[in-house]
Amino acid sequence: MDKVRIGYLEFTIKEFPEGFGLRLDGETNFTRQTIHLDQNNSPEVRANTLLHEIMHVCWAMAALNDEDKEERIVTALANGLSQVIRDNPDAAAYIIDGLKT
C-alpha cells in the first residue's frame, strides 16, 4: 500500500529516510501530503501508527480545536475514519493484517 485518500486529499505512505534524526513511529506532513512510518517497527505498531496519523488528518480536515466537546470530536473522527476505510480497502487490509497476532 502506497497511498491513502483522506477526505479530498491523497497522502503518500513512505518509510522514514535512512538516518532520520528523530525517533518517531510516524509523522504526517500536510504540505507534502505524506505519511511516514518507521519500517523498523512491528506490523502491529505500524498499523496503529497509520491509524494514529489518519486521525490527525481527520482532526485537521474537520477543523477541530482543543475546545471542542467529546461528542463532536468522536463524531468527526468516526466520519473521517469511515470514509478512509470505505475509499481505501488496501489501507484497511494493511491495518487489519498488521494487528493480527
PDB file of C-alpha atoms in Angstrom:
ATOM      1  CA  MET A   1       0.000   0.000   0.000  1.00  0.00           C
ATOM      2  CA  ASP A   2       1.484   3.310  -1.011  1.00  0.00           C
ATOM      3  CA  LYS A   3      -1.382   5.825  -0.827  1.00  0.00           C
ATOM      4  CA  VAL A   4      -4.405   6.602   1.311  1.00  0.00           C
ATOM      5  CA  ARG A   5      -7.214   9.002   0.424  1.00  0.00           C
ATOM      6  CA  ILE A   6      -8.406  11.072   3.375  1.00  0.00           C
ATOM      7  CA  GLY A   7     -11.263  13.426   2.556  1.00  0.00           C
ATOM      8  CA  TYR A   8     -10.429  15.200  -0.683  1.00  0.00           C
ATOM      9  CA  LEU A   9      -6.666  14.662  -0.331  1.00  0.00           C
ATOM     10  CA  GLU A  10      -4.417  11.743  -1.193  1.00  0.00           C
ATOM     11  CA  PHE A  11      -1.463  11.038   1.089  1.00  0.00           C
ATOM     12  CA  THR A  12       1.566   9.009   0.022  1.00  0.00           C
ATOM     13  CA  ILE A  13       2.762   6.424   2.559  1.00  0.00           C
ATOM     14  CA  LYS A  14       6.561   6.357   2.835  1.00  0.00           C
ATOM     15  CA  GLU A  15       9.301   4.995   5.045  1.00  0.00           C
ATOM     16  CA  PHE A  16      11.361   7.462   7.033  1.00  0.00           C
ATOM     17  CA  PRO A  17      14.567   8.315   5.142  1.00  0.00           C
ATOM     18  CA  GLU A  18      17.647   6.405   6.279  1.00  0.00           C
ATOM     19  CA  GLY A  19      19.356   8.224   9.129  1.00  0.00           C
ATOM     20  CA  PHE A  20      16.240  10.249  10.075  1.00  0.00           C
ATOM     21  CA  GLY A  21      17.258  12.070  13.242  1.00  0.00           C
ATOM     22  CA  LEU A  22      14.143  11.984  15.405  1.00  0.00           C
ATOM     23  CA  ARG A  23      12.788   8.794  16.946  1.00  0.00           C
ATOM     24  CA  LEU A  24       9.204   8.770  15.724  1.00  0.00           C
ATOM     25  CA  ASP A  25       6.868   5.905  14.867  1.00  0.00           C
ATOM     26  CA  GLY A  26       5.135   8.082  12.278  1.00  0.00           C
ATOM     27  CA  GLU A  27       4.710  11.614  11.016  1.00  0.00           C
ATOM     28  CA  THR A  28       2.230  13.401   8.755  1.00  0.00           C
ATOM     29  CA  ASN A  29       3.314  16.253   6.503  1.00  0.00           C
ATOM     30  CA  PHE A  30       0.208  18.115   5.319  1.00  0.00           C
ATOM     31  CA  THR A  31       2.108  20.338   2.896  1.00  0.00           C
ATOM     32  CA  ARG A  32       3.674  17.411   1.055  1.00  0.00           C
ATOM     33  CA  GLN A  33       0.675  15.141   1.695  1.00  0.00           C
ATOM     34  CA  THR A  34       2.857  12.352   3.041  1.00  0.00           C
ATOM     35  CA  ILE A  35       2.658   9.974   5.968  1.00  0.00           C
ATOM     36  CA  HIS A  36       5.979   8.479   7.039  1.00  0.00           C
ATOM     37  CA  LEU A  37       6.107   5.207   9.003  1.00  0.00           C
ATOM     38  CA  ASP A  38       9.092   3.601  10.715  1.00  0.00           C
ATOM     39  CA  GLN A  39       9.558   0.290   8.899  1.00  0.00           C
ATOM     40  CA  ASN A  40      11.738  -0.965  11.763  1.00  0.00           C
ATOM     41  CA  ASN A  41       8.615  -1.285  13.928  1.00  0.00           C
ATOM     42  CA  SER A  42       6.468  -4.409  14.149  1.00  0.00           C
ATOM     43  CA  PRO A  43       3.417  -4.747  11.876  1.00  0.00           C
ATOM     44  CA  GLU A  44       1.176  -4.027  14.891  1.00  0.00           C
ATOM     45  CA  VAL A  45       2.956  -0.763  15.671  1.00  0.00           C
ATOM     46  CA  ARG A  46       2.963   0.323  12.002  1.00  0.00           C
ATOM     47  CA  ALA A  47      -0.779  -0.436  11.696  1.00  0.00           C
ATOM     48  CA  ASN A  48      -1.575   1.501  14.861  1.00  0.00           C
ATOM     49  CA  THR A  49       0.681   4.358  13.772  1.00  0.00           C
ATOM     50  CA  LEU A  50      -1.064   4.595  10.402  1.00  0.00           C
ATOM     51  CA  LEU A  51      -4.437   4.846  12.202  1.00  0.00           C
ATOM     52  CA  HIS A  52      -2.940   7.490  14.502  1.00  0.00           C
ATOM     53  CA  GLU A  53      -1.697   9.569  11.564  1.00  0.00           C
ATOM     54  CA  ILE A  54      -5.018   9.175   9.703  1.00  0.00           C
ATOM     55  CA  MET A  55      -6.797  10.522  12.799  1.00  0.00           C
ATOM     56  CA  HIS A  56      -4.517  13.592  12.788  1.00  0.00           C
ATOM     57  CA  VAL A  57      -5.608  14.296   9.205  1.00  0.00           C
ATOM     58  CA  CYS A  58      -9.303  13.710  10.076  1.00  0.00           C
ATOM     59  CA  TRP A  59      -8.920  16.128  13.014  1.00  0.00           C
ATOM     60  CA  ALA A  60      -7.435  18.815  10.777  1.00  0.00           C
ATOM     61  CA  MET A  61      -9.974  18.333   7.980  1.00  0.00           C
ATOM     62  CA  ALA A  62     -12.848  18.600  10.459  1.00  0.00           C
ATOM     63  CA  ALA A  63     -11.317  21.862  11.764  1.00  0.00           C
ATOM     64  CA  LEU A  64     -11.491  20.578  15.335  1.00  0.00           C
ATOM     65  CA  ASN A  65      -9.829  22.511  18.125  1.00  0.00           C
ATOM     66  CA  ASP A  66      -8.963  21.943  21.766  1.00  0.00           C
ATOM     67  CA  GLU A  67     -12.213  23.496  22.979  1.00  0.00           C
ATOM     68  CA  ASP A  68     -14.455  21.071  21.074  1.00  0.00           C
ATOM     69  CA  LYS A  69     -16.573  18.677  23.107  1.00  0.00           C
ATOM     70  CA  GLU A  70     -16.115  14.910  23.146  1.00  0.00           C
ATOM     71  CA  GLU A  71     -19.225  14.060  21.098  1.00  0.00           C
ATOM     72  CA  ARG A  72     -18.261  16.462  18.294  1.00  0.00           C
ATOM     73  CA  ILE A  73     -14.725  15.101  18.245  1.00  0.00           C
ATOM     74  CA  VAL A  74     -15.769  11.440  18.255  1.00  0.00           C
ATOM     75  CA  THR A  75     -18.356  12.037  15.505  1.00  0.00           C
ATOM     76  CA  ALA A  76     -15.907  13.931  13.297  1.00  0.00           C
ATOM     77  CA  LEU A  77     -13.180  11.316  13.670  1.00  0.00           C
ATOM     78  CA  ALA A  78     -15.575   8.391  13.157  1.00  0.00           C
ATOM     79  CA  ASN A  79     -16.923  10.044   9.997  1.00  0.00           C
ATOM     80  CA  GLY A  80     -13.408  10.594   8.700  1.00  0.00           C
ATOM     81  CA  LEU A  81     -12.234   7.086   9.539  1.00  0.00           C
ATOM     82  CA  SER A  82     -15.355   5.532   7.966  1.00  0.00           C
ATOM     83  CA  GLN A  83     -14.589   7.400   4.741  1.00  0.00           C
ATOM     84  CA  VAL A  84     -10.959   6.299   4.794  1.00  0.00           C
ATOM     85  CA  ILE A  85     -11.911   2.631   5.276  1.00  0.00           C
ATOM     86  CA  ARG A  86     -14.548   2.788   2.510  1.00  0.00           C
ATOM     87  CA  ASP A  87     -12.275   4.521  -0.009  1.00  0.00           C
ATOM     88  CA  ASN A  88      -9.068   2.617   0.832  1.00  0.00           C
ATOM     89  CA  PRO A  89      -9.640  -1.128   1.149  1.00  0.00           C
ATOM     90  CA  ASP A  90      -5.882  -1.724   0.777  1.00  0.00           C
ATOM     91  CA  ALA A  91      -5.173   0.541   3.748  1.00  0.00           C
ATOM     92  CA  ALA A  92      -7.895  -1.179   5.790  1.00  0.00           C
ATOM     93  CA  ALA A  93      -6.419  -4.600   4.920  1.00  0.00           C
ATOM     94  CA  TYR A  94      -2.913  -3.342   5.825  1.00  0.00           C
ATOM     95  CA  ILE A  95      -4.154  -2.223   9.237  1.00  0.00           C
ATOM     96  CA  ILE A  96      -6.151  -5.416   9.874  1.00  0.00           C
ATOM     97  CA  ASP A  97      -3.243  -7.641   8.801  1.00  0.00           C
ATOM     98  CA  GLY A  98      -0.836  -5.641  10.919  1.00  0.00           C
ATOM     99  CA  LEU A  99      -2.972  -6.048  14.030  1.00  0.00           C
ATOM    100  CA  LYS A 100      -3.339  -9.829  13.708  1.00  0.00           C
ATOM    101  CA  THR A 101      -1.303 -11.682  16.283  1.00  0.00           C
TER     102      THR A 101
END
